[in-house]
Tab-separated table of C-alpha atoms and ligand atoms in Angstrom:
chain	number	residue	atom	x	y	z
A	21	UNK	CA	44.032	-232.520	168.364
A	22	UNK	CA	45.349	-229.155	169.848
A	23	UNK	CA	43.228	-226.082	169.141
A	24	UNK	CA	46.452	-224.679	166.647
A	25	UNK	CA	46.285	-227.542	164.404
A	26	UNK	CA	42.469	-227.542	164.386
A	27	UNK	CA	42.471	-224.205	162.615
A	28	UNK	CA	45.672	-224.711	160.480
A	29	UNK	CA	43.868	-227.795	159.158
A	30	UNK	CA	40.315	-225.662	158.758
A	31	UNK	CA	42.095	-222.954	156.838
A	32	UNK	CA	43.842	-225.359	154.879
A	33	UNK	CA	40.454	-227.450	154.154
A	34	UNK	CA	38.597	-224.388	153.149
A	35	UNK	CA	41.776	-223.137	151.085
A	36	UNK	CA	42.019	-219.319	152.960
A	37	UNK	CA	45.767	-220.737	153.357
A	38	UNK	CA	47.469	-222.729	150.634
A	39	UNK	CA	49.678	-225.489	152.574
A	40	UNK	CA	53.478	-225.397	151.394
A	41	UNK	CA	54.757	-228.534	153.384
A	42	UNK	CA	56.977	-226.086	155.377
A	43	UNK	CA	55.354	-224.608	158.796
A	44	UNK	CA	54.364	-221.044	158.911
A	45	UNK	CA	55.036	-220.562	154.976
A	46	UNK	CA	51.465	-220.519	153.259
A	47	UNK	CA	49.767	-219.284	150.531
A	48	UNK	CA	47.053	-217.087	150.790
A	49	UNK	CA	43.599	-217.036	149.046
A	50	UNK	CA	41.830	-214.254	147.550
A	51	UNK	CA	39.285	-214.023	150.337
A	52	UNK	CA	42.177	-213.913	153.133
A	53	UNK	CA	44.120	-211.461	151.191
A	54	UNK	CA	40.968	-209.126	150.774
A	55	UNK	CA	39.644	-209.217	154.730
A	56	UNK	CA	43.946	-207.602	154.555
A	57	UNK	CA	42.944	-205.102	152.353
A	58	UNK	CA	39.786	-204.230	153.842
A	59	UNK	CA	41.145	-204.285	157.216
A	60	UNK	CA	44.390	-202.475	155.966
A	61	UNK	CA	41.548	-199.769	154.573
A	62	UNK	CA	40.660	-199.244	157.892
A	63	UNK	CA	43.676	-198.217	159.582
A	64	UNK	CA	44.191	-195.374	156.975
A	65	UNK	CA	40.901	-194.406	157.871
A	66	UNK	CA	41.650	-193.944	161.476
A	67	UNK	CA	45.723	-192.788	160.660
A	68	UNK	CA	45.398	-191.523	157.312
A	69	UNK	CA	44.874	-187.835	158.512
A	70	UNK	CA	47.803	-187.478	160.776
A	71	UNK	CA	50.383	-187.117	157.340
A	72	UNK	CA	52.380	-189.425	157.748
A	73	UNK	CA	54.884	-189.756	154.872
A	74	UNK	CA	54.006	-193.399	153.524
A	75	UNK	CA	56.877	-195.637	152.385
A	76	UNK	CA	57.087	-199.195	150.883
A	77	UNK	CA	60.538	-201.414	151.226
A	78	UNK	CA	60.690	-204.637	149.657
A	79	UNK	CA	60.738	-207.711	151.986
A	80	UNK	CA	64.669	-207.700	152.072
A	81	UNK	CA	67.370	-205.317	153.445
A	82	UNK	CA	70.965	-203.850	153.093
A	83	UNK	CA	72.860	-205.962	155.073
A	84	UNK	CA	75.123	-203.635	155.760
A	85	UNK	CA	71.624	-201.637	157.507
A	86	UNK	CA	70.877	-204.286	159.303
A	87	UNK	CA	73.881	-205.272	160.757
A	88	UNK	CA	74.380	-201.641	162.079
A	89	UNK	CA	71.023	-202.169	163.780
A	90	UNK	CA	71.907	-204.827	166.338
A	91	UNK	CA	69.508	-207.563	165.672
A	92	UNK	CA	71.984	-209.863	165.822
A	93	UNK	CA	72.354	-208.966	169.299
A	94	UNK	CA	69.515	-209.651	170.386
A	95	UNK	CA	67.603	-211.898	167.621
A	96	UNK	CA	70.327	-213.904	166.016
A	97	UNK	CA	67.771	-216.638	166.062
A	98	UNK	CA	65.022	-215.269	164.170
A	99	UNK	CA	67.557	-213.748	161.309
A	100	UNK	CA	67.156	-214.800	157.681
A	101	UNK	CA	69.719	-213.914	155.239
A	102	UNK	CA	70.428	-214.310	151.587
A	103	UNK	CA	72.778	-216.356	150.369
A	104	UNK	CA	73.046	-217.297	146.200
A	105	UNK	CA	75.637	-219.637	144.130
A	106	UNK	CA	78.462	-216.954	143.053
A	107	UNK	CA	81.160	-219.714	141.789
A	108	UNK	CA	82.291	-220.511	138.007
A	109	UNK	CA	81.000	-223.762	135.771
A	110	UNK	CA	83.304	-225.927	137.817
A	111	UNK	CA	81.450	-225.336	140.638
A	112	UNK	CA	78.373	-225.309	138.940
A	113	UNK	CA	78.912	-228.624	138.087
A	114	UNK	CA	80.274	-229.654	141.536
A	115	UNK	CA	76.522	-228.135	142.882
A	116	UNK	CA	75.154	-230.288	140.613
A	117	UNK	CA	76.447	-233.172	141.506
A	118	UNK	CA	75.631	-232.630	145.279
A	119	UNK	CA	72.441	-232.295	144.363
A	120	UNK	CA	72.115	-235.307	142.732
A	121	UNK	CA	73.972	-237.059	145.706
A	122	UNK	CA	71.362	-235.584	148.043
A	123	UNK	CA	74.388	-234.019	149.757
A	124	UNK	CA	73.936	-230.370	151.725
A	125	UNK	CA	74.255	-228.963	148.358
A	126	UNK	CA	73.977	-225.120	150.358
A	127	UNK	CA	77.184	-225.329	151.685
A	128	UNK	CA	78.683	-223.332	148.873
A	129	UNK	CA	76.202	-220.266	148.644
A	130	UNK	CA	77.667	-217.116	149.734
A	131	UNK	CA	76.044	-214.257	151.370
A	132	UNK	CA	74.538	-211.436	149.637
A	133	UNK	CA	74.552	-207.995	150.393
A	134	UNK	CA	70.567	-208.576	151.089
A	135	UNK	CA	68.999	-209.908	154.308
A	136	UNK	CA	65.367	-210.392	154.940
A	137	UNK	CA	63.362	-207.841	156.293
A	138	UNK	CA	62.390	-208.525	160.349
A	139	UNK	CA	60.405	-205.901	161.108
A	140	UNK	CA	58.971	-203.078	158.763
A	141	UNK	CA	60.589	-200.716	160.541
A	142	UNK	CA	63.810	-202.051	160.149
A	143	UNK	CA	65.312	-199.955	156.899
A	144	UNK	CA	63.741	-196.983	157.988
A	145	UNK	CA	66.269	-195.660	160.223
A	146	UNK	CA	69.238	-195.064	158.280
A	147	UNK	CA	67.176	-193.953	155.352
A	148	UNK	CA	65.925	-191.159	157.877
A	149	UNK	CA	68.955	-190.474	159.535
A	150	UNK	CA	70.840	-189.456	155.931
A	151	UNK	CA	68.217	-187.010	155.493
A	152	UNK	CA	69.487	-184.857	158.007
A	153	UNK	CA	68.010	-183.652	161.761
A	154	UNK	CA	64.570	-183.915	161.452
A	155	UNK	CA	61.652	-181.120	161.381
A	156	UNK	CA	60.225	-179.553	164.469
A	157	UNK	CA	57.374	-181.641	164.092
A	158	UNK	CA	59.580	-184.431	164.508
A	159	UNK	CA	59.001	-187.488	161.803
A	160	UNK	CA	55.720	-189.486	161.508
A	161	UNK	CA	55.893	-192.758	158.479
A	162	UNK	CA	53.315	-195.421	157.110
A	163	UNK	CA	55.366	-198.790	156.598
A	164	UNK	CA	54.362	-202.251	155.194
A	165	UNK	CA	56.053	-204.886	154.333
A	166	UNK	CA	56.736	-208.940	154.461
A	167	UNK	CA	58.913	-209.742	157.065
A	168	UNK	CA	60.891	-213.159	158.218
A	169	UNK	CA	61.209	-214.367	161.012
A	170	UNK	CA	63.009	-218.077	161.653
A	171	UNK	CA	60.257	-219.865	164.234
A	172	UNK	CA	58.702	-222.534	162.681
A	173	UNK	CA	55.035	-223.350	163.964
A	174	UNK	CA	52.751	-225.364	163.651
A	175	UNK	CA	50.447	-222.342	165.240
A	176	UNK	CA	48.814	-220.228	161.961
A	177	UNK	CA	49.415	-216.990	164.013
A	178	UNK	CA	52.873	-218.044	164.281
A	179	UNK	CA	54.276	-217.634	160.975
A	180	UNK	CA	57.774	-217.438	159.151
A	181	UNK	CA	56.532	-214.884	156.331
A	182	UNK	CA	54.031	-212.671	157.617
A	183	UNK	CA	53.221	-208.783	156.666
A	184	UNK	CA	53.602	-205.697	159.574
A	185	UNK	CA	51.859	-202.664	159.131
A	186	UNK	CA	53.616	-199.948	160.939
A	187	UNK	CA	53.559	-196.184	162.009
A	188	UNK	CA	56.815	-194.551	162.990
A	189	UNK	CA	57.363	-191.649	165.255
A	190	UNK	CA	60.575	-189.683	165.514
A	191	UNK	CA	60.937	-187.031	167.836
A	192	UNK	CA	60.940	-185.766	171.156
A	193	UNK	CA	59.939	-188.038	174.116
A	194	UNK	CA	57.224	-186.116	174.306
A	195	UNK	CA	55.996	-186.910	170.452
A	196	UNK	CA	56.864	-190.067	170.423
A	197	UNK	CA	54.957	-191.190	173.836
A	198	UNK	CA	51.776	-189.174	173.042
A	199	UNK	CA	52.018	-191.034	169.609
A	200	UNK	CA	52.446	-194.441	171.791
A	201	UNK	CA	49.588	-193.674	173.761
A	202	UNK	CA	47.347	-192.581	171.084
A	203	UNK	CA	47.568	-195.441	169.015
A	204	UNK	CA	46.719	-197.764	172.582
A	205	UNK	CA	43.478	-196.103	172.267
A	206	UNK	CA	42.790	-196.125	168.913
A	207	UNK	CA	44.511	-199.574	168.384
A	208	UNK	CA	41.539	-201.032	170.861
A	209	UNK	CA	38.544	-198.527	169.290
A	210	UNK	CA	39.007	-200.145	166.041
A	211	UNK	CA	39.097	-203.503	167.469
A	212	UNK	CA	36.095	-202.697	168.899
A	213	UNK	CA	34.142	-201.781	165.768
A	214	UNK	CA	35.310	-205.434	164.053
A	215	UNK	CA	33.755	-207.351	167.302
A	216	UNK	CA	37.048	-208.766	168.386
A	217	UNK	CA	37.536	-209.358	172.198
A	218	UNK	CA	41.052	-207.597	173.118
A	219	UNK	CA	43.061	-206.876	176.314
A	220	UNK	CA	46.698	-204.854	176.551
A	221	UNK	CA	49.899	-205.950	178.562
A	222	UNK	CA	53.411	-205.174	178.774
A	223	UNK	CA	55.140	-207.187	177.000
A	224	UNK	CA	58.944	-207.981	176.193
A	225	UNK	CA	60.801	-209.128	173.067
A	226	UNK	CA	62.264	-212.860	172.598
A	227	UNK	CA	65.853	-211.545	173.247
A	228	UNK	CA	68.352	-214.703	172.818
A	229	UNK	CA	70.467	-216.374	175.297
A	230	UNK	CA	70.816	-215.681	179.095
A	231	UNK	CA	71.624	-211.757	178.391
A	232	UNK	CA	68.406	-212.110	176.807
A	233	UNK	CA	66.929	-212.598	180.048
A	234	UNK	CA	67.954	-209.060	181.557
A	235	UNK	CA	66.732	-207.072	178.273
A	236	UNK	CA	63.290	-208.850	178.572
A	237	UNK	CA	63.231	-208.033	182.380
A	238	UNK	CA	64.594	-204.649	181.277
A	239	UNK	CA	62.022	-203.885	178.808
A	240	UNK	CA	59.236	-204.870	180.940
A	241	UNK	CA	60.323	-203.227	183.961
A	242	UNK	CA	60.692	-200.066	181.993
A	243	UNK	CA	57.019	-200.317	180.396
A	244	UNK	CA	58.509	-200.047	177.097
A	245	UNK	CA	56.937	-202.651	174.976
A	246	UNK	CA	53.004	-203.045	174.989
A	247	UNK	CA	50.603	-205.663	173.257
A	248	UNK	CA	47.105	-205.777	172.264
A	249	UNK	CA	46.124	-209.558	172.592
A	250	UNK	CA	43.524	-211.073	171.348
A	251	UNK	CA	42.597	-214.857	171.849
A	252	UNK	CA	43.455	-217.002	168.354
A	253	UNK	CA	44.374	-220.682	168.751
A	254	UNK	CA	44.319	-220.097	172.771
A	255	UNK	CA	41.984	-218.364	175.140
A	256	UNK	CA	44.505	-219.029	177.807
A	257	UNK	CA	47.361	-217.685	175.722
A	258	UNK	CA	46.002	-214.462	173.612
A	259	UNK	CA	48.077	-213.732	170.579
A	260	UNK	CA	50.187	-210.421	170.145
A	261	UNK	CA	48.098	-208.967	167.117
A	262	UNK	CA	49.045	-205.446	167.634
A	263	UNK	CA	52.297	-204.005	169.313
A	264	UNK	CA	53.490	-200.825	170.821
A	265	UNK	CA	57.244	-200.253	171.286
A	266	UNK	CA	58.752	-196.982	172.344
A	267	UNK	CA	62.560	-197.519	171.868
A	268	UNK	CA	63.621	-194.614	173.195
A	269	UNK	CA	66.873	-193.407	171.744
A	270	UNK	CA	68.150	-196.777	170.763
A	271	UNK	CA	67.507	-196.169	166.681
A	272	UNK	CA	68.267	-192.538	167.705
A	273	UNK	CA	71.645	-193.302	168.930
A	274	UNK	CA	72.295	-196.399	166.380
A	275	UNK	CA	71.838	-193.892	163.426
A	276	UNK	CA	72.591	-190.477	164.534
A	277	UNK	CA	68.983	-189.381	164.506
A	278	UNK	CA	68.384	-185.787	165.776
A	279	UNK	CA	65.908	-183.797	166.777
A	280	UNK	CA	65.570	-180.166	165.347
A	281	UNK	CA	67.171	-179.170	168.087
A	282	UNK	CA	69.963	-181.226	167.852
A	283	UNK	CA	69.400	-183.446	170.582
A	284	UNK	CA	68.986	-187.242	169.564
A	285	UNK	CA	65.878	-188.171	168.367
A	286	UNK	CA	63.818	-190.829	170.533
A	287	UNK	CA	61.508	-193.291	168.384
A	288	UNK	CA	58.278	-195.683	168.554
A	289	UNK	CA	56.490	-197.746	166.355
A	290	UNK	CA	52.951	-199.175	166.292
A	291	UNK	CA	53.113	-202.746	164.254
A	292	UNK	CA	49.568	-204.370	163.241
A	293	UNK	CA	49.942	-208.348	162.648
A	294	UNK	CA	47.965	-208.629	159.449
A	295	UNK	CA	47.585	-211.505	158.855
A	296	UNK	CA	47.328	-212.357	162.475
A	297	UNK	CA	44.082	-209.920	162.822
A	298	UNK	CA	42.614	-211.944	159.479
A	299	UNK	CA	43.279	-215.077	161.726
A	300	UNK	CA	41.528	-213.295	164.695
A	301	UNK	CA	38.667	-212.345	162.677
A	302	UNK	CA	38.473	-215.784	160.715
A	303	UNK	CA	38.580	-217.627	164.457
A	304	UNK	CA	35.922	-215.092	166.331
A	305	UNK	CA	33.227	-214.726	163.389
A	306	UNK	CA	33.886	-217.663	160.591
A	307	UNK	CA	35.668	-219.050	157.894
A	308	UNK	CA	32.961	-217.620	155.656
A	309	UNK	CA	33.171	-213.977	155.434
A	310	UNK	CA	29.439	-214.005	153.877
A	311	UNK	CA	28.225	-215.250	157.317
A	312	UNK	CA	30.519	-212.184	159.677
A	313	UNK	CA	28.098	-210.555	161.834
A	314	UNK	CA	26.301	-207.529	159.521
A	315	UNK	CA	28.218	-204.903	161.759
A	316	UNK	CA	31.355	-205.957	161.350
A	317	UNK	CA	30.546	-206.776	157.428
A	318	UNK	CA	29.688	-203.476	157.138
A	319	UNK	CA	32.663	-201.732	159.430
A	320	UNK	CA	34.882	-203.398	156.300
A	321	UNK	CA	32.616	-202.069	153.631
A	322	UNK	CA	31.592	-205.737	152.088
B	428	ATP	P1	55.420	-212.570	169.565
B	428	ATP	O1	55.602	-212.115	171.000
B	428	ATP	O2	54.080	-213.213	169.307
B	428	ATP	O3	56.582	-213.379	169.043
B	428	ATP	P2	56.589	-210.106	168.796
B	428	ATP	O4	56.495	-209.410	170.102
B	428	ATP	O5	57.894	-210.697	168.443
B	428	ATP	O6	55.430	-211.210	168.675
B	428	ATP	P3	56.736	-207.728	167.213
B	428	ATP	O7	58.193	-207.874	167.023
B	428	ATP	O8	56.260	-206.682	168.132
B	428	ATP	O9	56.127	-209.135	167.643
B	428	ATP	O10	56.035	-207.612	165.795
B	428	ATP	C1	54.946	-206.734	165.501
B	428	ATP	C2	53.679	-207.493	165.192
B	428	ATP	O11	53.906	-208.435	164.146
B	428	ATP	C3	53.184	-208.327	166.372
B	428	ATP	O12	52.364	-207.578	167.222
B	428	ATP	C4	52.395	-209.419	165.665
B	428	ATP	O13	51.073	-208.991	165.440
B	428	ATP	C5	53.109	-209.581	164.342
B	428	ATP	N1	53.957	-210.789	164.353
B	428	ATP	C6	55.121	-210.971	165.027
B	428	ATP	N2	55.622	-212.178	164.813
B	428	ATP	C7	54.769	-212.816	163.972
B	428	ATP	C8	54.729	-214.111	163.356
B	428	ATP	N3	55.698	-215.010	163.566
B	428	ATP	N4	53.686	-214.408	162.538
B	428	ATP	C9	52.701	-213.505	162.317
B	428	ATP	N5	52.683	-212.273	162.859
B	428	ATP	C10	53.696	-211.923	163.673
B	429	ZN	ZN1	58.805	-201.260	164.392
């Protein structure tokens, strides 16, 4: 049995995830959901003085957002949307009796003006950008949220519904790399003080198709996209827990972002894979969180 089943099974046998029959949609138990909140406790104690304006979206978008960001560009294959049954009682019944055929009953649905969320970061943009040019300071945010994304694994880090904690910088270049580079540090610091075994490497997105294939070499080349990896289901193949993007002024541009001083603004964001880090912690120092070594018990206040 590979090493990614092995633990999928584990946390399914000790019930810290709650099997759905579909791969990489789980439940979670109380004890996972609290090493999130603990953990989640932590990063506000390391970010929580810089100000940054915290804001909460719910795990789906305006469509009309996130068309205007290019996703589908880049990601159509990841892209969830949501579709819902918008006909009269004719078609109600014709649904019905689909159904009861076992025919492709979702055929009819139309799409929504709602797609799912793919990264936190996602609906911040245009929310920003009707706000107006942005402060001196430039623009600093505290995101959450569940996002989608359509890759089915059998891999527990590897999941379809799966939460991103994220900072946001707007700003100069300046800001936004010093930001960048901060959080590098800090990103491995706190790994350090939960015992977890990390290293950082460029990295690229899984852009789509064979134009894909110049953006990834693109966004490598450029040093644009960073990872702090830490070893999950696969020593050989660390998993992305953390990431570090500096988009320059692609969200800038996109949205008419500026800068106080009117040029465009550039932006970055720092994403931390919750429930990936639970998994990482869960893998390195037990299923039990009454057995964790006493430091890093105490480093998340149990
Ligand atoms: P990967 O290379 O593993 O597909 P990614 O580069 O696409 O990840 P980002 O888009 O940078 O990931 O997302 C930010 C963070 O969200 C990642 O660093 C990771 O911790 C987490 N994440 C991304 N995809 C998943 C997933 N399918 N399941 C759980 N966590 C994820
Ligand atoms: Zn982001």
């Amino acid at each position: 049995m590979d090493m990614q089943t092995s633990l999928l099974d584990r946390l399914f046998e000790t019930g810290l995830l709650i099997d759905t029959g579909i791969e990489g949609l789980y439940g979670r138990s109380g004890s996972f959901e609290e090493v999130i909140t603990r953990f989640e406790a932590l990063i506000d104690e390391v970010g929580g003085a810089d100000g940054a304006e915290a804001i909460r979206f719910p795990p789906g978008m305006n469509r009309a957002y996130f068309e205007g960001s290019g996703y589908m560009k880049s990601f159509p294959q990841l892209a969830g949307t949501v579709h819902s049954f918008c006909g009269n009682e004719l078609d109600h019944m014709h649904l019905l009796q689909c159904m009861e055929a076992g025919d492709d009953w979702t055929k009819g649905q139309e799409a929504t003006d709602i797609v799912l969320t793919p990264a936190a970061c996602y609906p911040l943009y245009p929310t920003v950008a009707k706000r107006g040019a942005l402060p001196t300071e430039g623009g600093l945010f505290d995101l959450q949220s569940y996002c989608f994304r359509h890759e089915p694994s059998n891999d527990p880090a590897r999941m379809q519904l799966f939460r991103m904690r994220e900072y946001v910088r707007m700003g100069t270049p300046e800001q936004v790399m010093a930001f960048r580079n901060d959080w590098m540090e800090r990103g491995k610091a706190l790994m350090a003080r939960v015992e977890l075994p990390v290293e950082i490497d460029v990295a690229n997105d899984p852009f789509f198709g064979r134009a894909g294939r110049m953006m990834k070499n693109n966004q490598r080349d450029q040093n644009l996209k960073f990872e702090l990896l830490i070893p999950i289901t696969s020593t050989a193949k660390p998993t992305a827990c953390m990431s570090f993007n500096y988009h320059q002024d692609h969200f800038g541009k996109s949205w008419d972002i500026s800068t106080a001083d009117g040029e465009v603004a550039h932006t970055a964001c720092v994403g931390f894979g919750l429930e990936r880090i639970a998994l990482a912690l869960f893998q390195h120092h037990g299923l039990d969180v009454g057995e964790w070594p006493a430091r890093v018990r105490a480093t998340l206040g149990y």
